[in-house]
Amino acid sequence: MSVLIIEAFYGGSHKQLVDLLQEDLENCVLYTLPAKKWHWRARTSALYFSQNIPMSEHYRILFASSVLNLTELVALRSDLGKLKKILYFHENQLVYPVKKCKERDFQYGYNQILSCLVADVVVFNSVFNMESFLTNIGKFMKLIPDHRPKDLESVIRPKCQVIYFPLRFPDVSRFMPKHKTRHLQKMLNLKGNGSAASTVALPFQQEQGSSENLLKNFDIEPGPCVAAQEENLGSSFMLESYLKTCNSSKNSSSCHGEKEQNPQDSLSGGDDQPRPLHIVWPHRWEHDKDPESFFKVLMHLKDLRLNFHVSVLGETFTDVPDIFSESKKALGSSVLHWGYLPSRDDYFHVLCRADVVVSTAKHEFFGVAMLEAVYCGCYPLCPKDLVYPEIFPAEYLYSTPEQLSKRLQNFCKRPDIVRKHLYKGEMTPFSWAALHGKFRSLLTTEPREDL
């Protein structure tokens, strides 16, 4: 058997997923295009791949993200149309936020609907992603002036399932400050055995009737924290070694950062003065992440003369909103880190030293950066919207910018509150250790005889 993996936008979470799959599967081959000019990848990648993927009688399964126009590809390459075709949705274009309805390019969403029709299995990275796509197909097709197709949701829904995006959590013990020791212990306690990992009771595995029941089940029946992460999180021995090193070398900057001059690397600014709250915003620098709301809240904190530090991470692209340069200047000495950190070690180091991670997103179907920050011991504050209620307990959600501001004001006054807090949500259901079995099963099933 041979699995053909195609990724038309090989970057970010798209790259993370296919790299994990290629590493885990035998006899698979990967074809990609660089993560640039997304709109052109969606428009033209099918023709490119049709010319550059060689013919092979060994292919049995085709796996691609929804950036690819799968319909065009199988029309151009009839041999690929005979494979079991799996389409993975990192995001969907039916509910992508635009400033005005007229700005929405109909073709991108339409292409995704067509790709679902020709796919054999359609996989989404969250329940929110799946339901927001399926329940908006009818409304979206009403944009067609006449002769509209009908009942597309009922055709596509039976093909659909949810497999969360898998996160491979790294060993961050060397970056953890002393006050996050209990959090590190909890992360390492996720260690289990492979059989346990394959039986995590996720909401979409339960008996499903309607989408309402599925969402209701998620709220009531969170999956147990029993999956294996030994390969990703290390072992209890690693934790013991870390604690012994820190206890025997209290002046070591590698454990607590006391010798480092950067303010984020020590817990106190003096003998009895706690260091300021460290807020991190690790998102793409684009309008759909709503940086305006985030910086407006921070400026209000400054107006109230509250002390805090901020790290603004995340990737930048061709058009960076002006609010970033304006805010960097206005925030002045409150800024600790500004801009994308290409080194994963540097990135996780900052997350481990931060106290609170904030999302102000208007568009989020999973939220890799938020979960990575929580894994590193950050207290999450997310909108009570989009995918976030599916992933985070209610106490970490806010409904309005005013609520976000109030929470941050309290934390600025009492940073010890978040530093003593132990995250109450689940991390295991989103780990590669828990999910790799599901992906492996998906990608090692023989195609139907009639294909």
XYZ file of C-alpha atoms in Angstrom:
451
model
C 0.000 0.000 0.000
C 1.116 3.529 -0.653
C -0.373 6.730 0.684
C -0.151 9.840 -1.481
C -0.107 12.999 0.666
C -0.620 16.338 -1.066
C -0.237 19.674 0.711
C -0.755 22.776 -1.393
C 0.171 25.103 1.492
C 3.173 23.537 3.203
C 3.570 25.718 6.270
C 2.283 26.251 9.799
C -0.190 23.660 11.057
C -0.540 22.220 7.532
C 3.154 21.351 7.542
C 3.053 20.042 11.117
C 0.315 17.558 10.280
C 1.716 16.079 7.079
C 5.208 15.860 8.585
C 3.794 13.814 11.465
C 1.889 11.574 9.073
C 4.896 11.015 6.839
C 7.039 10.179 9.864
C 4.501 7.707 11.242
C 3.440 5.916 8.059
C 5.392 3.498 5.967
C 5.232 3.608 2.181
C 3.870 7.118 1.871
C 4.964 9.896 -0.443
C 4.528 13.650 0.076
C 4.115 16.363 -2.566
C 3.941 20.009 -1.503
C 3.993 23.644 -2.525
C 5.490 26.390 -0.333
C 3.202 28.252 2.081
C 3.038 31.437 0.045
C 0.279 33.234 -1.841
C -2.549 31.166 -0.360
C -5.147 32.390 -2.847
C -3.087 31.249 -5.814
C -2.470 27.863 -4.210
C -6.224 27.378 -3.870
C -6.808 28.457 -7.452
C -4.034 26.678 -9.352
C -2.311 23.964 -7.311
C -4.448 21.150 -8.751
C -3.071 21.706 -12.252
C 0.487 21.885 -10.917
C 0.159 18.626 -9.002
C -1.545 16.891 -11.928
C 1.617 17.524 -13.967
C 4.176 16.815 -11.260
C 2.877 13.738 -9.417
C 4.093 10.687 -11.353
C 1.768 7.866 -12.264
C 1.970 4.882 -9.930
C 0.017 1.677 -9.582
C 0.970 1.503 -5.902
C -1.119 4.454 -4.701
C -4.138 3.369 -2.673
C -5.060 6.456 -0.601
C -4.898 10.170 -1.341
C -4.764 12.579 1.622
C -4.963 16.343 1.044
C -5.946 19.499 2.882
C -8.920 21.520 1.712
C -6.661 24.168 0.158
C -6.370 21.823 -2.821
C -9.201 21.811 -5.346
C -9.627 18.032 -5.248
C -12.322 18.087 -7.921
C -9.984 19.611 -10.478
C -7.175 17.227 -9.602
C -9.195 14.025 -10.059
C -10.689 15.406 -13.280
C -7.197 16.018 -14.625
C -5.842 12.732 -13.288
C -8.395 9.954 -13.574
C -5.947 7.489 -12.008
C -6.012 9.496 -8.748
C -9.798 9.619 -8.837
C -9.864 5.847 -8.273
C -8.083 6.135 -4.902
C -9.700 6.471 -1.510
C -9.713 10.274 -1.221
C -9.450 11.891 2.228
C -9.916 15.641 2.595
C -8.725 17.358 5.794
C -10.130 20.738 6.813
C -7.833 22.972 8.861
C -10.254 25.821 8.165
C -13.300 26.434 5.999
C -14.064 29.325 3.715
C -17.809 29.490 4.310
C -17.457 31.404 7.579
C -14.091 33.083 7.138
C -14.550 36.666 8.410
C -14.570 39.436 5.824
C -15.235 43.110 6.433
C -18.073 43.155 3.883
C -20.083 40.314 2.377
C -19.214 41.587 -1.106
C -15.532 40.997 -0.336
C -16.041 37.240 0.039
C -14.711 35.374 -2.970
C -17.424 32.817 -3.708
C -15.047 30.517 -5.542
C -12.997 29.421 -2.513
C -15.979 28.155 -0.548
C -17.519 26.664 -3.677
C -14.300 24.764 -4.401
C -14.346 23.282 -0.901
C -17.931 22.108 -1.352
C -17.062 20.486 -4.685
C -14.014 18.817 -3.127
C -16.243 17.325 -0.415
C -18.551 15.904 -3.061
C -15.734 13.983 -4.764
C -13.962 12.969 -1.528
C -14.689 9.625 0.138
C -13.931 10.847 3.674
C -13.999 14.434 4.949
C -12.166 15.100 8.207
C -12.362 18.289 10.288
C -10.015 19.422 13.047
C -12.885 20.371 15.388
C -16.619 20.000 15.838
C -16.971 23.748 15.375
C -15.176 23.588 12.029
C -17.383 20.729 10.817
C -20.695 22.187 11.953
C -19.960 25.735 10.809
C -19.165 24.347 7.366
C -22.047 21.910 6.989
C -24.772 24.152 8.413
C -23.738 27.082 6.213
C -23.696 25.248 2.876
C -27.367 26.049 2.179
C -26.982 29.740 3.020
C -23.777 29.964 1.011
C -25.324 28.434 -2.105
C -28.106 31.040 -1.993
C -25.497 33.501 -3.266
C -25.984 31.828 -6.650
C -28.580 33.999 -8.473
C -30.623 31.106 -9.886
C -30.626 27.352 -10.649
C -29.140 26.577 -7.242
C -28.035 23.052 -6.281
C -30.010 21.539 -3.400
C -29.544 19.163 -0.458
C -25.749 19.294 -0.523
C -25.422 19.107 3.259
C -27.303 15.805 3.350
C -24.952 14.397 0.702
C -21.736 15.560 2.391
C -22.536 15.045 6.092
C -22.403 11.204 6.067
C -18.790 11.419 4.856
C -17.720 13.691 7.692
C -15.913 13.054 10.971
C -13.778 14.960 13.459
C -10.189 14.116 14.305
C -8.570 16.881 16.292
C -5.372 18.402 15.016
C -2.560 16.443 16.729
C -0.011 18.372 18.768
C 3.410 16.912 19.439
C 4.261 18.495 22.767
C 8.023 18.970 23.212
C 10.112 18.613 26.356
C 10.053 22.128 27.859
C 11.296 21.256 31.346
C 14.524 23.174 30.833
C 12.534 26.362 30.180
C 10.074 26.083 33.070
C 10.424 28.598 35.935
C 10.161 27.269 39.469
C 6.554 28.325 40.046
C 5.391 26.140 37.125
C 6.797 22.937 38.645
C 3.317 21.671 39.578
C 2.109 22.313 36.049
C 5.085 20.419 34.648
C 4.264 17.513 36.948
C 0.701 17.440 35.605
C 1.935 17.426 32.005
C 4.360 14.588 32.724
C 1.644 12.664 34.535
C -0.152 12.357 31.213
C 2.285 9.539 30.526
C 0.528 6.240 29.961
C 0.549 3.324 27.541
C -0.330 3.150 23.890
C -3.526 1.174 24.390
C -4.886 3.812 26.729
C -4.165 6.512 24.196
C -6.232 4.799 21.552
C -9.327 4.649 23.751
C -9.707 8.301 24.774
C -13.450 9.027 24.732
C -13.701 12.097 22.569
C -17.118 13.636 21.987
C -17.303 12.746 18.310
C -16.704 9.058 19.106
C -19.935 8.833 21.049
C -23.298 7.988 19.532
C -24.196 10.930 17.352
C -27.663 11.950 16.327
C -27.874 15.622 15.491
C -25.176 18.273 15.626
C -26.918 19.675 18.712
C -26.424 16.375 20.537
C -22.788 16.286 19.491
C -22.107 19.726 20.919
C -24.120 18.908 24.033
C -22.149 15.723 24.562
C -18.923 17.664 24.386
C -20.010 19.993 27.186
C -21.153 17.158 29.445
C -18.706 14.369 28.721
C -15.097 15.602 28.565
C -12.595 12.927 27.607
C -10.582 11.385 30.443
C -6.956 12.385 30.783
C -5.467 8.934 30.256
C -3.547 8.989 26.984
C 0.071 8.192 26.457
C 2.568 10.992 25.886
C 5.752 9.222 26.911
C 7.417 9.811 23.580
C 6.616 13.534 23.591
C 6.624 14.637 27.202
C 9.519 12.614 28.546
C 9.143 10.673 31.789
C 8.826 11.107 35.522
C 12.577 10.523 35.680
C 13.078 13.668 33.612
C 10.968 15.641 36.082
C 12.861 14.229 39.046
C 16.165 15.175 37.433
C 14.851 18.660 36.736
C 13.722 19.155 40.344
C 16.984 17.820 41.775
C 18.993 20.123 39.539
C 16.923 23.152 40.494
C 16.963 22.339 44.220
C 20.728 21.787 44.288
C 21.550 24.795 42.100
C 19.233 27.554 43.185
C 21.363 30.156 41.492
C 21.332 28.386 38.145
C 19.790 30.448 35.373
C 18.964 27.256 33.469
C 16.374 26.387 36.118
C 14.957 29.623 37.439
C 16.652 32.373 35.453
C 17.845 34.354 38.484
C 21.139 35.226 36.820
C 19.506 36.510 33.667
C 18.838 40.217 33.398
C 15.676 40.008 31.324
C 12.661 40.776 33.529
C 10.678 37.785 32.309
C 13.283 35.341 33.609
C 12.888 36.035 37.327
C 9.845 35.725 39.525
C 10.457 38.923 41.429
C 11.755 42.353 40.597
C 13.159 42.809 44.107
C 13.156 41.207 47.503
C 9.418 41.602 47.994
C 8.092 43.014 44.724
C 6.658 40.416 42.291
C 7.565 40.832 38.657
C 4.838 42.272 36.391
C 2.283 40.062 34.739
C 3.636 38.704 31.432
C 0.964 38.562 28.684
C 1.638 36.720 25.428
C -0.240 37.033 22.107
C 1.106 34.273 19.766
C -1.042 34.671 16.646
C -0.736 35.551 12.968
C -0.493 39.296 12.395
C -3.682 39.518 10.355
C -7.067 41.172 10.738
C -8.986 37.963 11.499
C -7.056 37.609 14.773
C -8.373 41.069 15.759
C -5.143 42.638 17.052
C -6.994 45.961 17.366
C -9.085 44.647 20.246
C -6.045 43.182 21.969
C -3.995 46.359 21.827
C -6.968 48.487 22.849
C -7.233 46.437 26.049
C -3.493 46.775 26.700
C -3.601 50.546 26.233
C -6.458 50.691 28.733
C -4.270 48.819 31.216
C -1.547 51.412 30.697
C -4.052 54.242 31.152
C -4.914 52.689 34.518
C -1.176 52.742 35.362
C -1.084 48.978 35.758
C 2.258 47.267 35.358
C 2.628 44.409 32.845
C 4.925 42.970 30.194
C 3.835 41.744 26.780
C 5.251 39.430 24.113
C 3.667 39.667 20.667
C 4.680 36.628 18.635
C 3.239 35.002 15.514
C 3.987 35.037 11.813
C 3.801 38.108 9.611
C 2.864 38.202 5.946
C 2.913 40.757 3.152
C 0.316 43.120 4.599
C 0.859 43.808 8.294
C -1.898 45.893 9.937
C -0.656 49.350 11.001
C -1.843 48.705 14.554
C 1.291 46.626 15.245
C 3.864 49.348 14.654
C 1.660 51.919 16.382
C 1.180 49.700 19.432
C 4.828 48.754 19.750
C 5.711 52.420 20.058
C 2.877 53.143 22.496
C 3.664 50.159 24.719
C 7.326 51.128 25.006
C 9.198 49.412 27.828
C 6.291 47.023 28.469
C 7.365 45.022 25.385
C 9.595 42.010 26.063
C 9.414 40.221 22.697
C 8.075 41.525 19.402
C 7.770 39.462 16.254
C 8.008 35.931 14.938
C 10.494 33.547 16.579
C 11.651 31.027 13.936
C 13.420 28.894 16.550
C 10.975 26.530 18.264
C 13.163 26.537 21.361
C 13.026 30.339 21.553
C 9.281 30.252 20.998
C 8.593 27.717 23.743
C 11.019 29.502 26.055
C 8.914 32.657 25.835
C 5.688 30.709 26.371
C 7.132 29.042 29.469
C 8.102 32.423 30.920
C 4.713 34.008 30.215
C 1.776 34.040 32.636
C -1.311 34.634 30.484
C -2.033 33.840 26.832
C -4.766 35.872 25.126
C -6.821 35.315 22.007
C -9.014 37.996 20.480
C -9.651 36.014 17.297
C -12.661 36.466 15.045
C -11.630 33.335 13.140
C -10.399 30.150 14.780
C -11.165 26.540 13.945
C -8.690 24.949 16.351
C -6.029 27.188 17.904
C -2.649 25.466 17.995
C -0.867 28.448 19.565
C -3.306 28.684 22.481
C -2.903 25.000 23.368
C 0.888 25.203 23.062
C 0.873 28.135 25.480
C -1.377 26.297 27.932
C 0.947 23.314 27.748
C 3.727 25.708 28.777
C 1.747 26.788 31.834
C -0.004 29.927 30.600
C -3.480 30.852 31.836
C -5.708 31.108 28.710
C -8.213 33.880 28.054
C -10.301 33.233 24.924
C -13.532 34.512 23.362
C -16.653 32.588 24.331
C -17.120 31.841 20.653
C -15.750 29.923 17.679
C -13.920 26.714 18.653
C -12.867 27.864 22.116
C -15.857 26.562 24.173
C -15.150 23.160 22.629
C -11.584 23.109 23.956
C -11.422 25.298 27.072
C -13.498 25.206 30.291
C -15.872 28.114 30.887
C -13.671 29.902 33.414
C -11.144 30.690 30.666
C -13.690 32.322 28.338
C -14.831 35.930 28.100
C -17.829 37.383 26.273
C -16.791 41.022 25.699
C -13.584 43.074 25.464
C -14.648 44.695 28.735
C -14.635 41.288 30.443
C -11.179 40.570 29.034
C -9.948 43.931 30.309
C -11.362 43.309 33.762
C -9.730 39.880 34.015
C -6.355 41.307 32.990
C -6.710 44.214 35.414
C -7.189 41.750 38.267
C -4.235 39.662 37.128
C -2.010 42.739 36.827
C -2.839 43.603 40.436
C -2.400 40.011 41.622
C -0.104 38.108 39.210
C 0.311 35.423 41.867
C -3.259 34.297 41.083
C -2.308 32.943 37.673
C 1.125 31.753 38.775
C -0.427 29.503 41.395
C -3.223 28.340 39.095
C -3.253 24.788 37.746
C -5.038 24.430 34.412
C -8.368 22.610 34.806
C -8.961 21.530 31.229
C -7.867 18.542 29.151
C -4.694 18.381 27.069
C -4.509 14.687 26.250
C -7.253 14.589 23.559
C -5.165 16.954 21.425
C -1.829 15.129 21.690
C -0.225 13.208 18.866
C 0.221 10.305 21.292
C -3.556 10.068 21.667
C -4.467 10.726 18.036
C -1.844 9.023 15.910
C -3.779 5.753 16.058
C -6.853 7.402 14.560
C -4.844 8.888 11.706
C -3.047 5.614 11.126
C -6.353 3.739 10.976
C -7.763 6.333 8.580
C -4.780 6.077 6.264
C -4.320 2.307 6.280
C -7.864 1.299 5.359
C -8.229 -0.202 1.922
C -10.404 1.699 -0.562
C -13.864 0.410 -1.360
C -14.106 -2.319 -3.988
C -16.270 -0.152 -6.220
C -13.571 2.493 -6.510
